[in-house]
CSV table of N, CA and C in Angstrom, one decimal:
chain,number,residue,atom,x,y,z
A,187,MET,N,6.3,16.4,1.0
A,187,MET,CA,4.9,15.6,2.1
A,187,MET,C,4.8,15.9,3.5
A,188,ALA,N,6.2,16.8,3.5
A,188,ALA,CA,6.1,17.9,5.0
A,188,ALA,C,5.4,19.2,4.4
A,189,LYS,N,5.8,19.6,2.9
A,189,LYS,CA,4.9,20.3,3.0
A,189,LYS,C,3.3,20.3,2.8
A,190,GLU,N,3.5,19.7,2.5
A,190,GLU,CA,2.1,19.3,2.4
A,190,GLU,C,0.8,19.5,3.6
A,191,ARG,N,2.0,18.9,4.6
A,191,ARG,CA,1.4,18.7,5.9
A,191,ARG,C,1.3,20.5,6.3
A,192,GLU,N,1.5,20.7,5.9
A,192,GLU,CA,2.3,22.7,6.6
A,192,GLU,C,0.7,22.7,6.1
A,193,GLU,N,0.2,22.3,4.4
A,193,GLU,CA,-0.5,23.1,4.2
A,193,GLU,C,-1.9,22.9,4.9
A,194,TYR,N,-1.7,21.5,4.6
A,194,TYR,CA,-3.3,21.0,5.6
A,194,TYR,C,-3.8,21.9,7.1
A,195,LEU,N,-2.1,21.8,7.3
A,195,LEU,CA,-2.8,21.9,9.1
A,195,LEU,C,-2.8,24.0,9.0
A,196,LYS,N,-1.9,24.3,8.1
A,196,LYS,CA,-3.2,25.4,7.7
A,196,LYS,C,-4.7,25.2,7.6
A,197,LYS,N,-4.9,25.0,6.6
A,197,LYS,CA,-6.8,24.6,6.7
A,197,LYS,C,-7.1,24.0,7.8
A,198,ASN,N,-6.6,23.3,8.8
A,198,ASN,CA,-7.0,22.3,9.7
A,198,ASN,C,-6.6,23.3,11.0
A,199,PRO,N,-6.8,23.6,11.6
A,199,PRO,CA,-5.9,24.8,12.4
A,199,PRO,C,-6.1,23.8,13.9
A,200,PHE,N,-6.6,23.1,14.1
A,200,PHE,CA,-7.1,22.8,15.6
A,200,PHE,C,-6.5,20.8,15.3
A,201,ASP,N,-5.8,20.4,14.2
A,201,ASP,CA,-4.6,19.4,14.0
A,201,ASP,C,-3.6,19.9,14.4
A,202,LEU,N,-2.7,18.8,14.9
A,202,LEU,CA,-1.4,18.6,15.4
A,202,LEU,C,-0.5,18.3,14.6
A,203,ALA,N,0.8,18.4,14.3
A,203,ALA,CA,2.1,17.4,13.6
A,203,ALA,C,2.1,17.0,15.0
A,204,ASN,N,2.3,15.4,14.1
A,204,ASN,CA,3.1,14.1,14.9
A,204,ASN,C,3.4,13.4,14.4
A,205,GLY,N,5.1,13.7,14.3
A,205,GLY,CA,5.8,13.2,14.1
A,205,GLY,C,5.9,13.0,12.3
A,206,PHE,N,6.9,11.8,12.6
A,206,PHE,CA,6.8,10.8,10.9
A,206,PHE,C,6.3,9.2,11.2
A,207,TYR,N,6.2,8.4,10.3
A,207,TYR,CA,6.4,6.7,10.4
A,207,TYR,C,7.1,6.3,9.3
A,208,ASN,N,8.2,5.4,9.3
A,208,ASN,CA,8.8,4.8,8.1
A,208,ASN,C,8.2,4.1,7.4
A,209,ARG,N,8.4,3.9,6.0
A,209,ARG,CA,7.6,3.2,5.3
A,209,ARG,C,8.7,2.8,4.0
A,210,LYS,N,8.5,1.6,3.7
A,210,LYS,CA,8.4,1.2,2.1
A,210,LYS,C,8.1,1.9,1.1
A,211,LEU,N,8.1,1.7,0.0
A,211,LEU,CA,7.5,2.5,-1.1
A,211,LEU,C,7.6,1.8,-2.3
A,212,ASN,N,7.6,0.9,-3.0
A,212,ASN,CA,8.5,-0.6,-4.3
A,212,ASN,C,7.9,1.2,-5.3
A,213,ILE,N,8.4,1.1,-5.6
A,213,ILE,CA,9.1,1.8,-7.3
A,213,ILE,C,9.2,0.7,-8.6
A,214,LYS,N,9.4,1.4,-9.5
A,214,LYS,CA,9.6,-0.1,-10.5
A,214,LYS,C,11.7,0.0,-10.6
A,215,TYR,N,12.4,1.1,-9.8
A,215,TYR,CA,13.6,0.5,-9.7
A,215,TYR,C,14.0,-0.2,-8.6
A,216,GLY,N,13.0,-0.3,-7.6
A,216,GLY,CA,13.3,-1.0,-6.5
A,216,GLY,C,12.1,-0.5,-5.2
A,217,GLU,N,13.1,-0.9,-4.4
A,217,GLU,CA,11.7,-0.3,-2.9
A,217,GLU,C,12.8,0.8,-2.5
A,218,LEU,N,11.8,1.5,-1.9
A,218,LEU,CA,12.6,3.4,-1.6
A,218,LEU,C,11.8,3.8,0.1
A,219,ASP,N,13.3,3.8,0.5
A,219,ASP,CA,12.8,4.4,2.2
A,219,ASP,C,12.0,4.9,2.8
A,220,ILE,N,10.9,6.1,3.0
A,220,ILE,CA,10.4,6.9,3.0
A,220,ILE,C,9.7,7.4,4.2
A,221,LYS,N,9.5,8.3,5.4
A,221,LYS,CA,9.6,9.4,5.6
A,221,LYS,C,8.5,10.0,5.3
A,222,VAL,N,6.3,9.0,6.3
A,222,VAL,CA,5.5,9.7,5.6
A,222,VAL,C,5.3,11.0,7.1
A,223,PRO,N,4.7,11.7,6.9
A,223,PRO,CA,4.4,13.1,8.2
A,223,PRO,C,3.2,12.5,8.4
A,224,ARG,N,3.3,12.5,10.0
A,224,ARG,CA,1.2,12.0,9.7
A,224,ARG,C,1.2,13.5,10.8
A,225,VAL,N,-0.4,13.7,11.3
A,225,VAL,CA,-1.1,14.0,11.9
A,225,VAL,C,-1.7,13.7,13.4
A,226,ARG,N,-2.2,14.6,14.2
A,226,ARG,CA,-2.9,14.4,15.3
A,226,ARG,C,-4.0,13.3,15.3
A,227,PHE,N,-4.2,14.9,15.0
A,227,PHE,CA,-6.2,13.9,14.7
A,227,PHE,C,-7.0,13.3,13.9
A,228,GLY,N,-6.0,14.4,12.6
A,228,GLY,CA,-7.2,13.8,10.8
A,228,GLY,C,-6.4,12.6,10.6
A,229,ASN,N,-7.7,12.4,10.2
A,229,ASN,CA,-7.8,11.1,9.4
A,229,ASN,C,-7.9,11.7,8.6
A,230,THR,N,-8.1,12.4,8.0
A,230,THR,CA,-8.2,13.2,6.0
A,230,THR,C,-6.7,13.6,5.4
A,231,PHE,N,-5.8,13.5,5.9
A,231,PHE,CA,-4.6,13.9,5.7
A,231,PHE,C,-3.8,12.8,4.8
A,232,ARG,N,-3.2,12.4,4.0
A,232,ARG,CA,-2.2,12.3,3.2
A,232,ARG,C,-1.5,12.5,1.9
A,233,PRO,N,-0.3,12.2,2.6
A,233,PRO,CA,-0.1,12.9,1.3
A,233,PRO,C,0.0,12.2,-0.4
A,234,SER,N,0.3,12.7,-1.4
A,234,SER,CA,-0.3,13.1,-2.6
A,234,SER,C,0.7,11.4,-3.3
A,235,LEU,N,1.9,11.6,-2.7
A,235,LEU,CA,2.8,10.6,-3.0
A,235,LEU,C,2.2,9.2,-3.2
A,236,LEU,N,1.2,9.1,-1.6
A,236,LEU,CA,1.1,8.1,-1.5
A,236,LEU,C,0.2,7.5,-2.8
A,237,PRO,N,0.1,5.5,-3.1
A,237,PRO,CA,-1.1,5.7,-4.5
A,237,PRO,C,-2.2,5.3,-3.1
A,238,THR,N,-3.0,5.8,-3.7
A,238,THR,CA,-4.5,5.6,-3.1
A,238,THR,C,-5.1,4.5,-1.9
A,239,HIS,N,-5.5,3.5,-2.6
A,239,HIS,CA,-4.6,2.1,-1.7
A,239,HIS,C,-4.0,1.3,-1.6
A,240,TRP,N,-2.8,2.3,-0.7
A,240,TRP,CA,-1.6,1.9,0.1
A,240,TRP,C,-1.7,1.0,1.1
A,241,LYS,N,-1.4,-0.4,0.4
A,241,LYS,CA,-1.1,-1.3,0.8
A,241,LYS,C,0.2,-2.3,0.6
A,242,ARG,N,0.7,-2.4,2.0
A,242,ARG,CA,1.6,-3.4,1.3
A,242,ARG,C,2.0,-4.6,1.9
A,243,VAL,N,2.7,-5.1,0.6
A,243,VAL,CA,2.3,-6.7,0.6
A,243,VAL,C,2.9,-7.8,1.4
A,244,ASP,N,3.2,-8.6,2.0
A,244,ASP,CA,4.6,-9.2,2.5
A,244,ASP,C,5.1,-9.9,1.9
A,245,LYS,N,5.9,-9.9,2.1
A,245,LYS,CA,6.4,-11.0,0.7
A,245,LYS,C,6.3,-12.7,0.9
A,246,GLU,N,5.3,-12.8,2.6
A,246,GLU,CA,5.0,-14.4,1.7
A,246,GLU,C,3.5,-14.6,1.0
A,247,TYR,N,2.5,-13.0,1.7
A,247,TYR,CA,1.8,-13.0,0.7
A,247,TYR,C,2.4,-13.2,-0.7
A,248,GLU,N,3.4,-12.7,-1.5
A,248,GLU,CA,3.6,-12.4,-3.0
A,248,GLU,C,4.0,-14.3,-3.3
A,249,GLU,N,4.6,-14.6,-2.3
A,249,GLU,CA,5.4,-16.0,-2.1
A,249,GLU,C,4.3,-17.2,-2.4
A,250,LEU,N,3.3,-16.6,-2.1
A,250,LEU,CA,2.3,-17.6,-2.1
A,250,LEU,C,1.6,-18.0,-3.4
A,251,LEU,N,1.0,-16.2,-3.8
A,251,LEU,CA,0.6,-15.4,-5.9
A,251,LEU,C,1.2,-16.4,-6.1
A,252,LEU,N,3.0,-16.5,-6.3
A,252,LEU,CA,3.8,-17.4,-6.8
A,252,LEU,C,3.3,-18.5,-7.4
A,253,ALA,N,3.6,-18.9,-5.8
A,253,ALA,CA,3.5,-20.6,-5.8
A,253,ALA,C,2.5,-21.6,-6.6
A,254,MET,N,0.8,-20.3,-6.3
A,254,MET,CA,-0.1,-20.8,-6.7
A,254,MET,C,0.2,-20.9,-8.5
A,255,LEU,N,0.8,-19.3,-8.8
A,255,LEU,CA,1.2,-19.8,-10.4
A,255,LEU,C,1.8,-20.7,-10.7
A,256,THR,N,2.7,-20.5,-10.6
A,256,THR,CA,3.7,-21.3,-10.9
A,256,THR,C,3.6,-23.1,-10.9
A,257,ASN,N,2.5,-23.5,-9.9
A,257,ASN,CA,1.4,-24.9,-10.3
A,257,ASN,C,0.1,-24.8,-10.7
A,258,GLY,N,0.1,-23.8,-12.1
A,258,GLY,CA,-0.9,-23.9,-12.8
A,258,GLY,C,-2.1,-23.7,-12.0
A,259,TYR,N,-2.1,-22.7,-10.7
A,259,TYR,CA,-3.3,-22.1,-11.1
A,259,TYR,C,-4.0,-20.9,-12.0
A,260,THR,N,-5.4,-21.1,-12.1
A,260,THR,CA,-5.4,-20.5,-12.8
A,260,THR,C,-6.2,-18.5,-11.7
A,261,LYS,N,-5.7,-17.7,-12.4
A,261,LYS,CA,-6.3,-16.6,-12.5
A,261,LYS,C,-7.8,-16.5,-11.6
A,262,SER,N,-8.4,-17.5,-12.1
A,262,SER,CA,-9.6,-16.9,-10.6
A,262,SER,C,-10.1,-18.3,-9.6
A,263,LYS,N,-8.9,-19.1,-9.9
A,263,LYS,CA,-8.5,-19.7,-8.9
A,263,LYS,C,-7.8,-19.6,-8.1
A,264,ILE,N,-7.2,-19.1,-8.4
A,264,ILE,CA,-6.0,-18.2,-7.5
A,264,ILE,C,-6.8,-16.7,-6.0
A,265,SER,N,-7.7,-16.6,-6.9
A,265,SER,CA,-9.2,-15.0,-6.5
A,265,SER,C,-10.0,-15.8,-4.9
A,266,ARG,N,-10.8,-16.9,-5.9
A,266,ARG,CA,-10.9,-17.8,-5.0
A,266,ARG,C,-10.1,-18.2,-3.5
A,267,THR,N,-9.3,-18.7,-3.7
A,267,THR,CA,-8.1,-18.9,-2.9
A,267,THR,C,-7.4,-18.4,-1.9
A,268,VAL,N,-7.4,-17.4,-2.3
A,268,VAL,CA,-7.1,-16.4,-1.5
A,268,VAL,C,-8.2,-15.8,-1.0
A,269,ARG,N,-9.4,-15.8,-1.5
A,269,ARG,CA,-10.2,-15.3,-0.8
A,269,ARG,C,-10.9,-16.3,0.3
A,270,LYS,N,-11.0,-17.7,0.5
A,270,LYS,CA,-11.4,-17.9,1.7
A,270,LYS,C,-10.3,-18.2,2.5
A,271,LEU,N,-9.2,-17.6,2.1
A,271,LEU,CA,-7.9,-17.0,3.3
A,271,LEU,C,-8.2,-15.7,4.2
A,272,GLY,N,-9.2,-15.6,3.4
A,272,GLY,CA,-9.4,-14.1,3.5
A,272,GLY,C,-8.7,-12.7,3.5
A,273,LEU,N,-7.7,-13.0,2.7
A,273,LEU,CA,-6.7,-12.5,2.3
A,273,LEU,C,-7.7,-11.9,1.0
A,274,SER,N,-7.3,-10.6,1.0
A,274,SER,CA,-7.6,-9.2,0.2
A,274,SER,C,-6.7,-9.3,-1.6
A,275,PHE,N,-7.6,-9.5,-2.5
A,275,PHE,CA,-6.4,-9.9,-4.1
A,275,PHE,C,-7.3,-8.7,-4.6
A,276,SER,N,-6.1,-8.1,-5.1
A,276,SER,CA,-7.6,-6.3,-5.6
A,276,SER,C,-6.7,-6.8,-7.0
A,277,GLU,N,-6.9,-5.9,-8.5
A,277,GLU,CA,-7.1,-5.6,-9.1
A,277,GLU,C,-4.6,-5.1,-9.5
A,278,ASP,N,-5.0,-4.0,-8.4
A,278,ASP,CA,-3.2,-3.8,-8.4
A,278,ASP,C,-2.3,-4.9,-8.5
A,279,VAL,N,-2.8,-5.6,-7.3
A,279,VAL,CA,-2.0,-6.8,-6.5
A,279,VAL,C,-2.4,-8.3,-8.0
A,280,LYS,N,-2.7,-8.2,-8.6
A,280,LYS,CA,-3.2,-9.3,-10.0
A,280,LYS,C,-2.4,-8.7,-11.0
A,281,GLY,N,-2.1,-7.6,-10.9
A,281,GLY,CA,-1.0,-7.0,-12.1
A,281,GLY,C,0.4,-7.4,-11.7
A,282,THR,N,0.2,-6.6,-9.8
A,282,THR,CA,2.0,-6.4,-10.3
A,282,THR,C,2.3,-7.9,-10.2
A,283,ILE,N,1.7,-9.3,-9.4
A,283,ILE,CA,2.0,-10.6,-9.1
A,283,ILE,C,2.5,-11.7,-10.6
A,284,ILE,N,0.7,-11.2,-11.2
A,284,ILE,CA,0.7,-11.7,-11.6
A,284,ILE,C,0.4,-11.3,-13.2
A,285,PRO,N,1.5,-12.2,-14.8
A,285,PRO,CA,1.1,-11.5,-15.8
A,285,PRO,C,-0.1,-11.8,-16.4
A,286,GLN,N,0.3,-10.8,-17.6
A,286,GLN,CA,-0.6,-10.8,-19.0
A,286,GLN,C,-0.9,-11.2,-19.5
């Protein structure tokens, strides 16, 4: 990822490297702690390792979805309830937490 940032900065000479931030990336075999390089001004820099619409899901959110599922909520009822609470319920979240 640092190499990607170097390439980005070569193409965007008015931007600057701005350290790293820590993130946890959930992968098939567990959680991976990573340091993600960042730039000061560019909002277009995104390392290719990160999923395109990467959002971390809180453990509480996951537990809420599992509780609704175990209490017999259908996918559509879970979706409506979560949206009423102002939370997102993307296809990625559905596929990760709710068995097909």
